[in-house]
Tab-separated table of C-alpha atoms in Angstrom:
chain	number	residue	atom	x	y	z
A	2	MET	CA	47.134	62.056	62.476
A	3	THR	CA	49.982	61.790	65.078
A	4	ILE	CA	50.396	58.191	66.574
A	5	GLU	CA	49.106	60.319	69.711
A	6	GLU	CA	45.987	60.901	67.716
A	7	LEU	CA	45.224	57.841	66.251
A	8	TRP	CA	45.741	55.983	69.593
A	9	LYS	CA	43.016	58.219	71.089
A	10	GLU	CA	40.808	58.008	68.569
A	11	LEU	CA	40.746	54.535	68.426
A	12	LEU	CA	40.258	54.238	72.461
A	13	SER	CA	37.264	56.813	71.964
A	14	ARG	CA	35.659	54.479	69.636
A	15	ILE	CA	36.213	51.412	71.388
A	16	SER	CA	34.632	52.865	74.418
A	17	LYS	CA	31.812	53.357	72.134
A	18	ARG	CA	31.486	49.806	71.530
A	19	VAL	CA	31.243	48.273	74.827
A	20	SER	CA	30.154	48.726	77.967
A	21	PRO	CA	31.404	51.433	80.159
A	22	ILE	CA	32.627	48.329	82.783
A	23	THR	CA	34.641	46.461	79.936
A	24	TYR	CA	36.220	49.429	78.618
A	25	ASN	CA	37.368	50.792	82.354
A	26	CYS	CA	38.703	47.012	83.108
A	27	LEU	CA	40.336	46.318	79.773
A	28	PHE	CA	41.168	49.116	77.828
A	29	LYS	CA	41.315	52.356	79.699
A	30	ASP	CA	45.149	51.201	80.868
A	31	LEU	CA	46.444	50.397	77.362
A	32	LYS	CA	49.253	52.091	75.323
A	33	LEU	CA	50.041	52.182	72.193
A	34	HIS	CA	53.871	50.804	71.534
A	35	SER	CA	53.829	51.719	67.537
A	36	TYR	CA	52.229	51.391	64.687
A	37	LYS	CA	54.007	50.491	61.562
A	38	ASN	CA	53.991	48.067	58.306
A	39	SER	CA	50.152	47.661	59.496
A	40	LYS	CA	51.071	46.232	63.047
A	41	PHE	CA	49.537	47.996	65.923
A	42	THR	CA	51.719	46.881	69.082
A	43	ILE	CA	49.897	47.348	72.210
A	44	ILE	CA	51.206	47.427	76.108
A	45	VAL	CA	49.433	45.813	78.601
A	46	PRO	CA	50.525	46.469	81.950
A	47	ASP	CA	51.990	43.734	83.886
A	48	SER	CA	49.793	42.346	86.487
A	49	ASN	CA	49.292	39.027	88.316
A	50	ASN	CA	46.741	37.352	85.508
A	51	ASN	CA	48.347	39.143	82.788
A	52	GLU	CA	48.117	36.092	80.375
A	53	LEU	CA	44.427	36.002	81.204
A	54	TYR	CA	43.779	39.299	80.392
A	55	ILE	CA	45.682	39.188	77.297
A	56	GLN	CA	44.004	35.715	76.082
A	57	ASN	CA	40.624	37.751	77.070
A	58	LEU	CA	41.177	40.841	74.814
A	59	LYS	CA	42.506	38.411	71.630
A	60	ASP	CA	39.285	35.948	72.286
A	61	SER	CA	36.590	38.588	73.027
A	62	TYR	CA	37.509	42.113	71.957
A	63	ASN	CA	39.917	41.034	68.989
A	64	ILE	CA	37.688	41.447	66.023
A	65	ILE	CA	36.602	45.095	67.220
A	66	VAL	CA	40.155	46.215	67.684
A	67	GLU	CA	40.999	45.201	64.454
A	68	ASP	CA	37.495	46.583	62.703
A	69	ILE	CA	38.319	50.262	64.041
A	70	ALA	CA	41.807	49.938	63.092
A	71	ASN	CA	41.552	48.986	59.693
A	72	ASP	CA	38.774	51.919	59.279
A	73	LEU	CA	40.963	54.324	60.849
A	74	THR	CA	44.244	53.463	59.041
A	75	ASN	CA	42.449	52.408	55.716
A	76	ASP	CA	44.741	49.419	56.035
A	77	THR	CA	44.240	45.445	57.195
A	78	CYS	CA	45.974	45.598	59.949
A	79	GLU	CA	47.416	43.164	62.525
A	80	ILE	CA	47.135	43.460	66.590
A	81	GLU	CA	50.113	42.899	68.576
A	82	TYR	CA	49.492	42.811	72.856
A	83	ILE	CA	52.649	43.049	74.780
A	84	LEU	CA	53.339	43.145	78.221
A	85	GLN	CA	54.937	46.040	79.636
A	86	LYS	CA	58.088	44.164	80.957
A	87	ASP	CA	58.761	42.820	77.108
A	88	ILE	CA	58.733	45.894	75.963
A	89	LYS	CA	62.945	45.709	75.943
A	90	LYS	CA	63.153	42.790	74.272
A	91	LEU	CA	60.743	43.803	71.374
A	92	ASP	CA	63.033	47.185	70.907
A	93	GLU	CA	66.291	44.816	70.616
A	94	GLU	CA	64.485	42.787	68.194
A	95	GLU	CA	62.996	45.221	65.696
A	96	LYS	CA	67.012	47.040	66.221
A	97	LYS	CA	68.256	43.921	64.566
A	98	LEU	CA	66.101	44.335	61.740
A	99	GLU	CA	67.180	47.771	60.969
A	100	ILE	CA	69.358	48.671	58.178
A	101	SER	CA	72.805	50.545	58.561
A	102	ASP	CA	74.154	53.181	56.347
A	103	ASP	CA	76.540	50.738	55.328
A	104	GLN	CA	73.899	48.477	54.292
A	105	ILE	CA	71.682	51.120	52.679
A	106	GLU	CA	74.907	51.541	50.626
A	107	ASN	CA	75.381	48.028	49.496
A	108	ILE	CA	71.577	48.289	48.105
A	109	THR	CA	71.519	51.580	46.241
A	110	ASN	CA	75.057	50.730	44.446
A	111	TYR	CA	74.789	46.764	44.174
A	112	LYS	CA	76.677	45.595	41.573
A	113	TYR	CA	75.531	42.790	39.924
A	114	LYS	CA	78.350	40.221	39.819
A	115	SER	CA	77.793	36.843	39.163
A	116	ASN	CA	77.547	34.339	42.133
A	117	PHE	CA	76.578	31.654	39.954
A	118	ASN	CA	78.435	27.983	40.729
A	119	PRO	CA	81.039	27.827	37.754
A	120	LYS	CA	80.696	23.820	37.758
A	121	TYR	CA	76.927	24.257	36.437
A	122	THR	CA	76.713	24.802	32.781
A	123	PHE	CA	75.103	23.430	30.151
A	124	ASP	CA	78.107	21.314	29.320
A	125	THR	CA	78.009	19.680	32.538
A	126	PHE	CA	74.267	18.991	32.537
A	127	VAL	CA	73.756	15.505	31.969
A	128	VAL	CA	70.528	15.279	29.727
A	129	GLY	CA	68.324	11.922	29.678
A	130	GLU	CA	64.916	11.387	28.609
A	131	SER	CA	63.345	13.113	32.080
A	132	ASN	CA	64.851	16.240	31.953
A	133	ARG	CA	65.573	16.823	28.021
A	134	LEU	CA	62.528	19.269	27.529
A	135	ALA	CA	63.589	21.013	30.518
A	136	TYR	CA	67.375	21.546	28.880
A	137	GLY	CA	66.493	22.561	26.031
A	138	THR	CA	63.718	25.460	26.849
A	139	ALA	CA	66.278	26.469	29.665
A	140	LEU	CA	68.916	26.874	26.969
A	141	SER	CA	66.526	28.781	24.909
A	142	VAL	CA	65.621	31.230	27.527
A	143	ALA	CA	69.485	31.961	28.079
A	144	GLN	CA	70.170	32.448	24.555
A	145	ASN	CA	67.062	34.605	24.062
A	146	PRO	CA	66.468	36.306	27.676
A	147	GLY	CA	63.089	38.374	27.468
A	148	LYS	CA	62.428	36.992	24.047
A	149	LEU	CA	60.849	33.648	24.025
A	150	TYR	CA	59.628	32.147	27.453
A	151	ASN	CA	58.624	34.994	30.061
A	152	PRO	CA	58.003	33.676	32.516
A	153	TYR	CA	60.203	30.891	32.756
A	154	PHE	CA	58.661	28.704	35.788
A	155	ILE	CA	60.354	25.405	36.336
A	156	TYR	CA	59.844	22.688	38.865
A	157	ALA	CA	61.057	19.568	40.091
A	158	LYS	CA	61.406	17.953	43.825
A	159	SER	CA	65.085	18.385	45.665
A	160	GLY	CA	68.146	17.028	43.990
A	161	LEU	CA	66.828	16.967	40.377
A	162	GLY	CA	68.656	19.279	38.782
A	163	LYS	CA	66.601	22.603	38.715
A	164	THR	CA	69.446	24.637	40.279
A	165	HIS	CA	71.532	23.219	38.234
A	166	LEU	CA	69.651	24.345	35.374
A	167	MET	CA	69.518	27.868	36.762
A	168	HIS	CA	73.062	28.594	37.275
A	169	ALA	CA	73.463	27.136	33.719
A	170	ILE	CA	71.056	29.876	32.410
A	171	GLY	CA	72.761	32.485	34.773
A	172	ASN	CA	76.157	31.325	33.902
A	173	TYR	CA	75.367	31.415	29.730
A	174	ILE	CA	73.683	34.889	29.858
A	175	VAL	CA	76.660	36.612	31.920
A	176	THR	CA	79.158	34.814	29.421
A	177	HIS	CA	77.382	35.884	26.324
A	178	SER	CA	76.394	39.418	27.351
A	179	ASP	CA	76.750	42.433	29.405
A	180	LYS	CA	73.264	41.993	30.606
A	181	ARG	CA	72.285	42.775	34.833
A	182	VAL	CA	71.387	39.462	36.052
A	183	LEU	CA	70.422	38.995	39.943
A	184	TYR	CA	70.053	35.163	41.237
A	185	ILE	CA	68.532	34.908	44.803
A	186	SER	CA	66.812	32.872	47.038
A	187	SER	CA	62.782	33.700	47.437
A	188	GLU	CA	63.924	33.982	51.230
A	189	GLN	CA	66.816	36.416	50.615
A	190	PHE	CA	63.996	38.480	48.821
A	191	ILE	CA	61.533	37.991	51.860
A	192	ASN	CA	64.631	39.133	54.387
A	193	ASP	CA	65.379	42.225	52.422
A	194	TYR	CA	61.777	43.246	52.138
A	195	VAL	CA	61.032	42.848	55.872
A	196	SER	CA	63.961	44.335	57.062
A	197	ILE	CA	63.524	47.903	54.824
A	198	VAL	CA	59.754	48.387	55.762
A	199	ASN	CA	61.337	47.769	59.350
A	200	THR	CA	63.505	50.717	59.194
A	201	ARG	CA	62.893	54.270	59.364
A	202	ASN	CA	64.205	56.845	56.557
A	203	LYS	CA	67.363	58.592	58.117
A	204	ASN	CA	66.756	62.309	57.975
A	205	ASN	CA	68.280	64.206	55.070
A	206	ASN	CA	68.573	61.124	53.192
A	207	ASN	CA	67.452	61.824	49.451
A	208	ILE	CA	66.522	57.563	48.618
A	209	THR	CA	64.215	56.004	50.536
A	210	TYR	CA	65.073	52.277	51.880
A	211	LEU	CA	62.036	51.212	49.789
A	212	GLU	CA	63.461	52.688	46.711
A	213	ALA	CA	66.437	51.347	47.040
A	214	PHE	CA	65.124	47.954	47.698
A	215	ARG	CA	63.092	48.435	44.173
A	216	GLU	CA	66.590	50.067	42.506
A	217	LYS	CA	68.016	46.333	43.248
A	218	TYR	CA	65.048	44.173	42.139
A	219	ARG	CA	63.823	46.078	39.087
A	220	ASN	CA	66.943	47.514	37.761
A	221	VAL	CA	67.849	43.991	36.118
A	222	ASP	CA	67.710	42.651	32.617
A	223	VAL	CA	67.164	38.891	34.330
A	224	LEU	CA	65.787	38.109	37.834
A	225	MET	CA	66.247	34.589	39.070
A	226	ILE	CA	64.228	33.729	42.093
A	227	ASP	CA	64.959	30.127	43.449
A	228	ASP	CA	62.444	28.226	45.874
A	229	ILE	CA	59.599	30.240	45.297
A	230	GLN	CA	57.567	27.935	47.086
A	231	PHE	CA	58.862	29.866	50.403
A	232	LEU	CA	57.342	32.872	49.111
A	233	GLU	CA	53.991	31.238	49.613
A	234	LYS	CA	52.799	32.501	53.591
A	235	ALA	CA	54.576	35.896	53.242
A	236	THR	CA	51.384	37.607	52.563
A	237	LYS	CA	52.973	41.064	52.123
A	238	THR	CA	55.837	40.285	50.575
A	239	GLN	CA	53.777	38.754	47.757
A	240	ILE	CA	52.234	42.030	47.052
A	241	GLU	CA	55.878	43.753	46.462
A	242	PHE	CA	57.151	40.719	44.946
A	243	THR	CA	53.833	41.186	42.487
A	244	ASN	CA	54.727	44.931	41.820
A	245	THR	CA	58.366	43.746	40.839
A	246	PHE	CA	57.079	41.353	38.684
A	247	ASN	CA	54.857	43.644	36.837
A	248	THR	CA	58.020	46.185	36.535
A	249	LEU	CA	60.221	43.759	34.861
A	250	TYR	CA	57.425	41.865	32.796
A	251	ASP	CA	56.458	45.407	31.300
A	252	ASN	CA	59.668	46.108	30.351
A	253	GLU	CA	60.155	42.875	28.663
A	254	LYS	CA	63.174	41.584	31.299
A	255	GLN	CA	63.443	38.173	31.916
A	256	ILE	CA	62.036	36.539	34.831
A	257	ILE	CA	62.959	33.220	36.059
A	258	ILE	CA	61.538	31.089	38.732
A	259	ALA	CA	62.172	27.448	40.282
A	260	SER	CA	59.745	25.977	42.459
A	261	ASP	CA	59.755	22.209	44.371
A	262	THR	CA	56.025	21.977	43.142
A	263	SER	CA	53.992	23.186	40.711
A	264	ILE	CA	51.636	26.161	40.118
A	265	ASN	CA	48.682	24.341	40.897
A	266	ASP	CA	49.786	22.907	44.018
A	267	TYR	CA	50.337	25.915	46.289
A	268	LYS	CA	47.602	26.770	48.438
A	269	TYR	CA	48.287	30.106	50.094
A	270	LEU	CA	49.995	32.119	47.063
A	271	GLU	CA	47.509	34.822	45.783
A	272	ASP	CA	45.900	34.062	42.603
A	273	ARG	CA	47.068	37.302	41.007
A	274	LEU	CA	50.634	35.412	40.915
A	275	LYS	CA	49.705	31.900	40.134
A	276	THR	CA	47.939	33.426	37.408
A	277	ARG	CA	51.252	35.335	36.098
A	278	PHE	CA	53.528	32.599	36.676
A	279	GLY	CA	51.622	30.966	33.937
A	280	TRP	CA	51.675	33.711	31.449
A	281	GLY	CA	55.148	32.170	29.779
A	282	LEU	CA	56.482	28.365	30.219
A	283	THR	CA	56.111	25.776	33.245
A	284	GLU	CA	58.817	23.255	32.539
A	285	SER	CA	58.951	20.061	34.987
A	286	ILE	CA	62.093	17.823	35.473
A	287	ASN	CA	61.225	14.097	36.305
A	288	PRO	CA	63.336	11.730	38.246
A	289	PRO	CA	66.046	10.226	36.177
A	290	GLU	CA	65.581	7.148	34.321
A	291	PHE	CA	68.177	4.039	35.212
A	292	GLU	CA	70.239	4.983	32.056
A	293	LEU	CA	70.720	8.439	32.828
A	294	LYS	CA	71.557	7.740	36.470
A	295	LYS	CA	74.091	5.434	35.332
A	296	ASN	CA	75.277	8.638	32.634
A	297	ILE	CA	75.551	11.557	35.722
A	298	ILE	CA	77.663	8.772	37.296
A	299	ARG	CA	79.961	8.359	34.751
A	300	LYS	CA	80.258	12.094	34.341
A	301	LYS	CA	80.927	12.738	38.099
A	302	VAL	CA	83.697	10.407	37.484
A	303	MET	CA	85.177	12.004	34.137
A	304	LEU	CA	84.830	15.410	36.344
A	305	ASN	CA	86.640	14.226	39.195
A	306	ASP	CA	89.470	12.552	36.912
A	307	PHE	CA	89.000	9.089	38.355
A	308	PRO	CA	89.375	6.004	36.563
A	309	GLN	CA	86.247	4.932	34.541
A	310	LEU	CA	84.144	2.167	36.954
A	311	ASN	CA	83.325	-0.948	36.070
A	312	GLU	CA	79.444	-1.298	34.670
A	313	ASP	CA	78.722	-3.582	37.852
A	314	VAL	CA	79.883	-0.656	40.143
A	315	VAL	CA	77.723	1.958	38.154
A	316	GLU	CA	74.961	-0.191	38.146
A	317	TYR	CA	75.215	-0.809	41.919
A	318	ILE	CA	75.499	3.045	42.506
A	319	ALA	CA	72.347	3.880	40.202
A	320	ASN	CA	70.185	0.946	41.787
A	321	ASN	CA	71.014	2.168	45.470
A	322	CYS	CA	71.344	5.379	45.926
A	323	GLY	CA	68.019	6.767	44.940
A	324	SER	CA	67.064	9.406	42.374
A	325	ASP	CA	68.192	12.336	43.880
A	326	ILE	CA	71.016	13.380	41.617
A	327	ARG	CA	72.888	14.775	45.188
A	328	ASN	CA	73.194	11.221	46.060
A	329	LEU	CA	74.492	9.634	43.228
A	330	GLU	CA	77.275	12.166	43.026
A	331	ASN	CA	78.173	11.942	46.807
A	332	ALA	CA	78.356	8.007	46.163
A	333	VAL	CA	80.959	8.501	43.593
A	334	ILE	CA	82.760	11.217	45.799
A	335	ARG	CA	83.018	8.787	48.463
A	336	LEU	CA	84.405	6.030	46.408
A	337	VAL	CA	87.077	8.815	45.444
A	338	ALA	CA	87.986	9.142	48.861
A	339	TYR	CA	87.815	5.478	49.334
A	340	ARG	CA	90.065	4.662	47.036
A	341	VAL	CA	92.902	7.136	47.412
A	342	THR	CA	92.785	6.606	51.489
A	343	LEU	CA	93.311	2.802	50.919
A	344	ASN	CA	95.465	3.083	47.954
A	345	ILE	CA	93.188	0.967	45.836
A	346	ASN	CA	93.711	0.636	42.092
A	347	GLU	CA	90.282	-0.760	40.816
A	348	ILE	CA	87.077	-0.451	42.788
A	349	THR	CA	85.844	-4.120	42.252
A	350	LEU	CA	81.565	-3.957	42.904
A	351	GLU	CA	82.863	-5.836	46.148
A	352	ILE	CA	84.644	-3.045	47.067
A	353	ALA	CA	81.975	-0.768	46.205
A	354	GLN	CA	79.631	-2.384	48.182
A	355	ASN	CA	81.614	-2.114	51.541
A	356	ALA	CA	82.524	1.604	50.717
A	357	LEU	CA	79.023	2.458	50.163
A	358	ARG	CA	77.428	-0.072	52.474
A	359	GLU	CA	76.674	2.718	55.406
A	360	TYR	CA	75.903	5.525	53.367
A	361	VAL	CA	73.494	3.196	50.794
A	362	GLY	CA	71.873	2.620	54.100
A	363	GLN	CA	71.105	6.013	55.016
A	364	VAL	CA	69.852	7.101	51.726
A	365	ILE	CA	66.904	4.238	51.428
A	366	TYR	CA	66.237	5.279	55.066
A	367	ARG	CA	65.530	8.797	53.936
A	368	THR	CA	63.984	7.955	51.413
A	369	ASN	CA	61.449	5.045	51.519
A	370	SER	CA	58.799	3.897	53.797
A	371	VAL	CA	56.796	0.172	54.099
A	372	SER	CA	53.560	2.146	52.906
A	373	LYS	CA	55.499	3.577	49.591
A	374	ILE	CA	56.856	0.097	49.236
A	375	ILE	CA	53.538	-1.592	49.237
A	376	ASP	CA	51.918	0.868	46.726
A	377	VAL	CA	55.037	0.161	44.133
A	378	VAL	CA	54.959	-3.346	44.437
A	379	ALA	CA	50.843	-3.705	44.332
A	380	LYS	CA	51.022	-1.517	40.902
A	381	TYR	CA	53.739	-3.623	39.464
A	382	TYR	CA	51.573	-6.726	39.954
A	383	GLY	CA	48.423	-5.020	38.783
A	384	ILE	CA	46.689	-5.578	42.241
A	385	ASP	CA	45.295	-3.021	44.838
A	386	SER	CA	47.502	-2.302	48.066
A	387	SER	CA	44.517	-3.173	49.785
A	388	MET	CA	45.332	-6.784	48.640
A	389	ILE	CA	48.730	-6.625	50.022
A	390	LYS	CA	47.647	-6.148	53.658
A	391	GLY	CA	44.289	-8.585	53.868
A	392	LYS	CA	44.011	-12.080	54.000
A	393	MET	CA	43.336	-12.969	50.526
A	394	ARG	CA	45.660	-16.484	50.178
A	395	ASN	CA	45.595	-15.947	45.874
A	396	LYS	CA	48.952	-17.091	45.013
A	397	ASN	CA	49.697	-14.025	43.203
A	398	VAL	CA	48.740	-11.963	46.041
A	399	VAL	CA	50.714	-13.919	48.152
A	400	THR	CA	54.026	-13.704	46.177
A	401	ALA	CA	53.223	-9.725	46.169
A	402	ARG	CA	53.161	-9.295	49.853
A	403	SER	CA	56.306	-11.890	50.101
A	404	ILE	CA	58.525	-9.710	48.052
A	405	ALA	CA	56.634	-6.563	49.421
A	406	ILE	CA	57.712	-7.751	53.191
A	407	TYR	CA	60.924	-8.575	52.155
A	408	LEU	CA	62.041	-5.407	49.940
A	409	SER	CA	60.674	-3.458	53.579
A	410	CYS	CA	63.420	-5.528	55.700
A	411	LEU	CA	65.919	-4.866	52.829
A	412	MET	CA	64.952	-1.136	52.334
A	413	THR	CA	63.776	0.301	55.417
A	414	ASP	CA	65.023	0.685	59.241
A	415	GLU	CA	61.293	-0.613	60.663
A	416	SER	CA	61.496	-3.080	63.261
A	417	LEU	CA	59.613	-6.536	62.294
A	418	GLU	CA	56.775	-5.788	64.429
A	419	ARG	CA	56.514	-2.162	62.468
A	420	ILE	CA	56.486	-4.212	59.429
A	421	GLY	CA	53.907	-6.740	60.677
A	422	LEU	CA	51.680	-3.593	61.507
A	423	GLU	CA	52.116	-1.657	58.193
A	424	MET	CA	51.236	-5.309	55.986
A	425	GLY	CA	47.808	-5.665	58.022
A	426	GLY	CA	48.828	-6.558	61.628
A	427	ARG	CA	50.957	-9.840	60.650
A	428	ASP	CA	53.183	-11.138	63.968
A	429	HIS	CA	56.827	-11.050	63.483
A	430	SER	CA	57.311	-14.493	62.685
A	431	THR	CA	55.387	-13.920	59.697
A	432	ILE	CA	57.839	-11.291	58.304
A	433	ILE	CA	60.390	-13.386	59.062
A	434	TYR	CA	59.155	-16.189	56.989
A	435	SER	CA	58.169	-14.303	54.098
A	436	ARG	CA	61.461	-12.882	54.227
A	437	ASP	CA	63.432	-15.714	54.402
A	438	LYS	CA	61.372	-17.587	51.771
A	439	ILE	CA	62.261	-14.500	49.020
A	440	THR	CA	65.821	-14.461	50.269
A	441	GLU	CA	66.339	-18.432	49.633
A	442	GLU	CA	64.503	-18.273	46.146
A	443	LEU	CA	66.769	-15.238	44.865
A	444	LYS	CA	69.887	-17.365	45.012
A	445	VAL	CA	68.003	-19.553	42.050
A	446	ASN	CA	65.338	-18.079	40.426
A	447	LEU	CA	66.631	-15.642	37.570
A	448	LYS	CA	63.180	-14.377	36.876
A	449	LEU	CA	62.652	-13.230	40.585
A	450	GLN	CA	65.738	-11.663	40.505
A	451	GLU	CA	64.747	-9.634	37.642
A	452	GLU	CA	61.857	-8.315	39.331
A	453	ILE	CA	63.475	-7.241	42.796
A	454	LYS	CA	66.039	-5.186	40.909
A	455	ILE	CA	63.009	-3.469	38.662
A	456	LEU	CA	61.116	-3.221	42.029
A	457	LYS	CA	64.334	-1.292	43.965
A	458	GLU	CA	64.623	0.868	40.921
A	459	LYS	CA	61.015	1.959	41.106
A	460	ILE	CA	60.982	2.251	45.085
A	461	CYS	CA	64.454	4.538	44.728
A	462	GLU	CA	62.555	6.693	42.233
């Protein structure tokens, strides 16, 4: 059936499902612009009430049009209405997605060269209790691709080292074998697929664009997909990725997937994909513990040929720059630049505090909230967070409340009024009193100093 015949048949069936008046008023003058990639793009004549016209079609008759389109094409179709005056703009946008001869040549003759960061290796990955298991399993995958853990699914919040491990695996395989390794983000996979399915094949071309796409992604020994979470809402691309996954898995090719969340947290990923992700090994990376953060800082210092920092400075960075490894590394880089610029021989704690004051504030503000601080403090002192927000005058609760207020003033950029609101509607004078009370007590209370140090570390995790 040609596109003209398809449209004629669709209109004929619509005319049998609606009244003659409705058909003549709403459907008779519609035209079909295109049908591709399961989408009908229908041209609506320009009129003074075109927005109401299109809204009426969508709200009242779209189900009918979709039902008929699905039946005619044996497909799950999407219906898009576009005004006559907007066709040129639509065509220009679609043209941007078309693949040129040079691009298709690049796809079909794809060279599997390493695009891994050479600095991200197993040797430069700092191991601690929170990431030891992930490190060990990643190394095993690199040493036995396609044989041991397949697929290998690794997840962690941003900045905890999962991308480092991905690059370390890739660098190891490329260095120790002649296997073809493709490392790519899920966003690039989606863009490649969308571009290809929106492009018509050229005449006399003996290889289709879809075949070229599949050649690129399936003719590999190791496929590494980073940030797979972006695939979640790309429904049609999920189908192609599932087929790619099946082909590689059936041929014992290694599949490595990284995500910022666990498999069970996906709401819109097809069940068959979630099932496949669970066929092999799933591993997570937890936020680094205090000792690991210090070791990461020391490693970064060594890699930058920077004089060793004294322990006070290392602990200051570990305590105040969160758990994101990039934040810790950036703090070291800032100290390096500060030392070179001012020609300083030794970075003391005071110099480090001055150099990082603005940066520490930015890190804290990005990652902390009053509600988070309340929860951490409540958990530490074994009470419910509602007690801190409430009016209970029990000594332990009052102390916990004052500490939560102090830390909120110190570790967020919220106003006194906002902190008071979060603390159960307390006025700003109460917030100032509690903050100043803890500030004074810290000068003489060693136990409180240690508790505040522990709480700051927990808040920054």
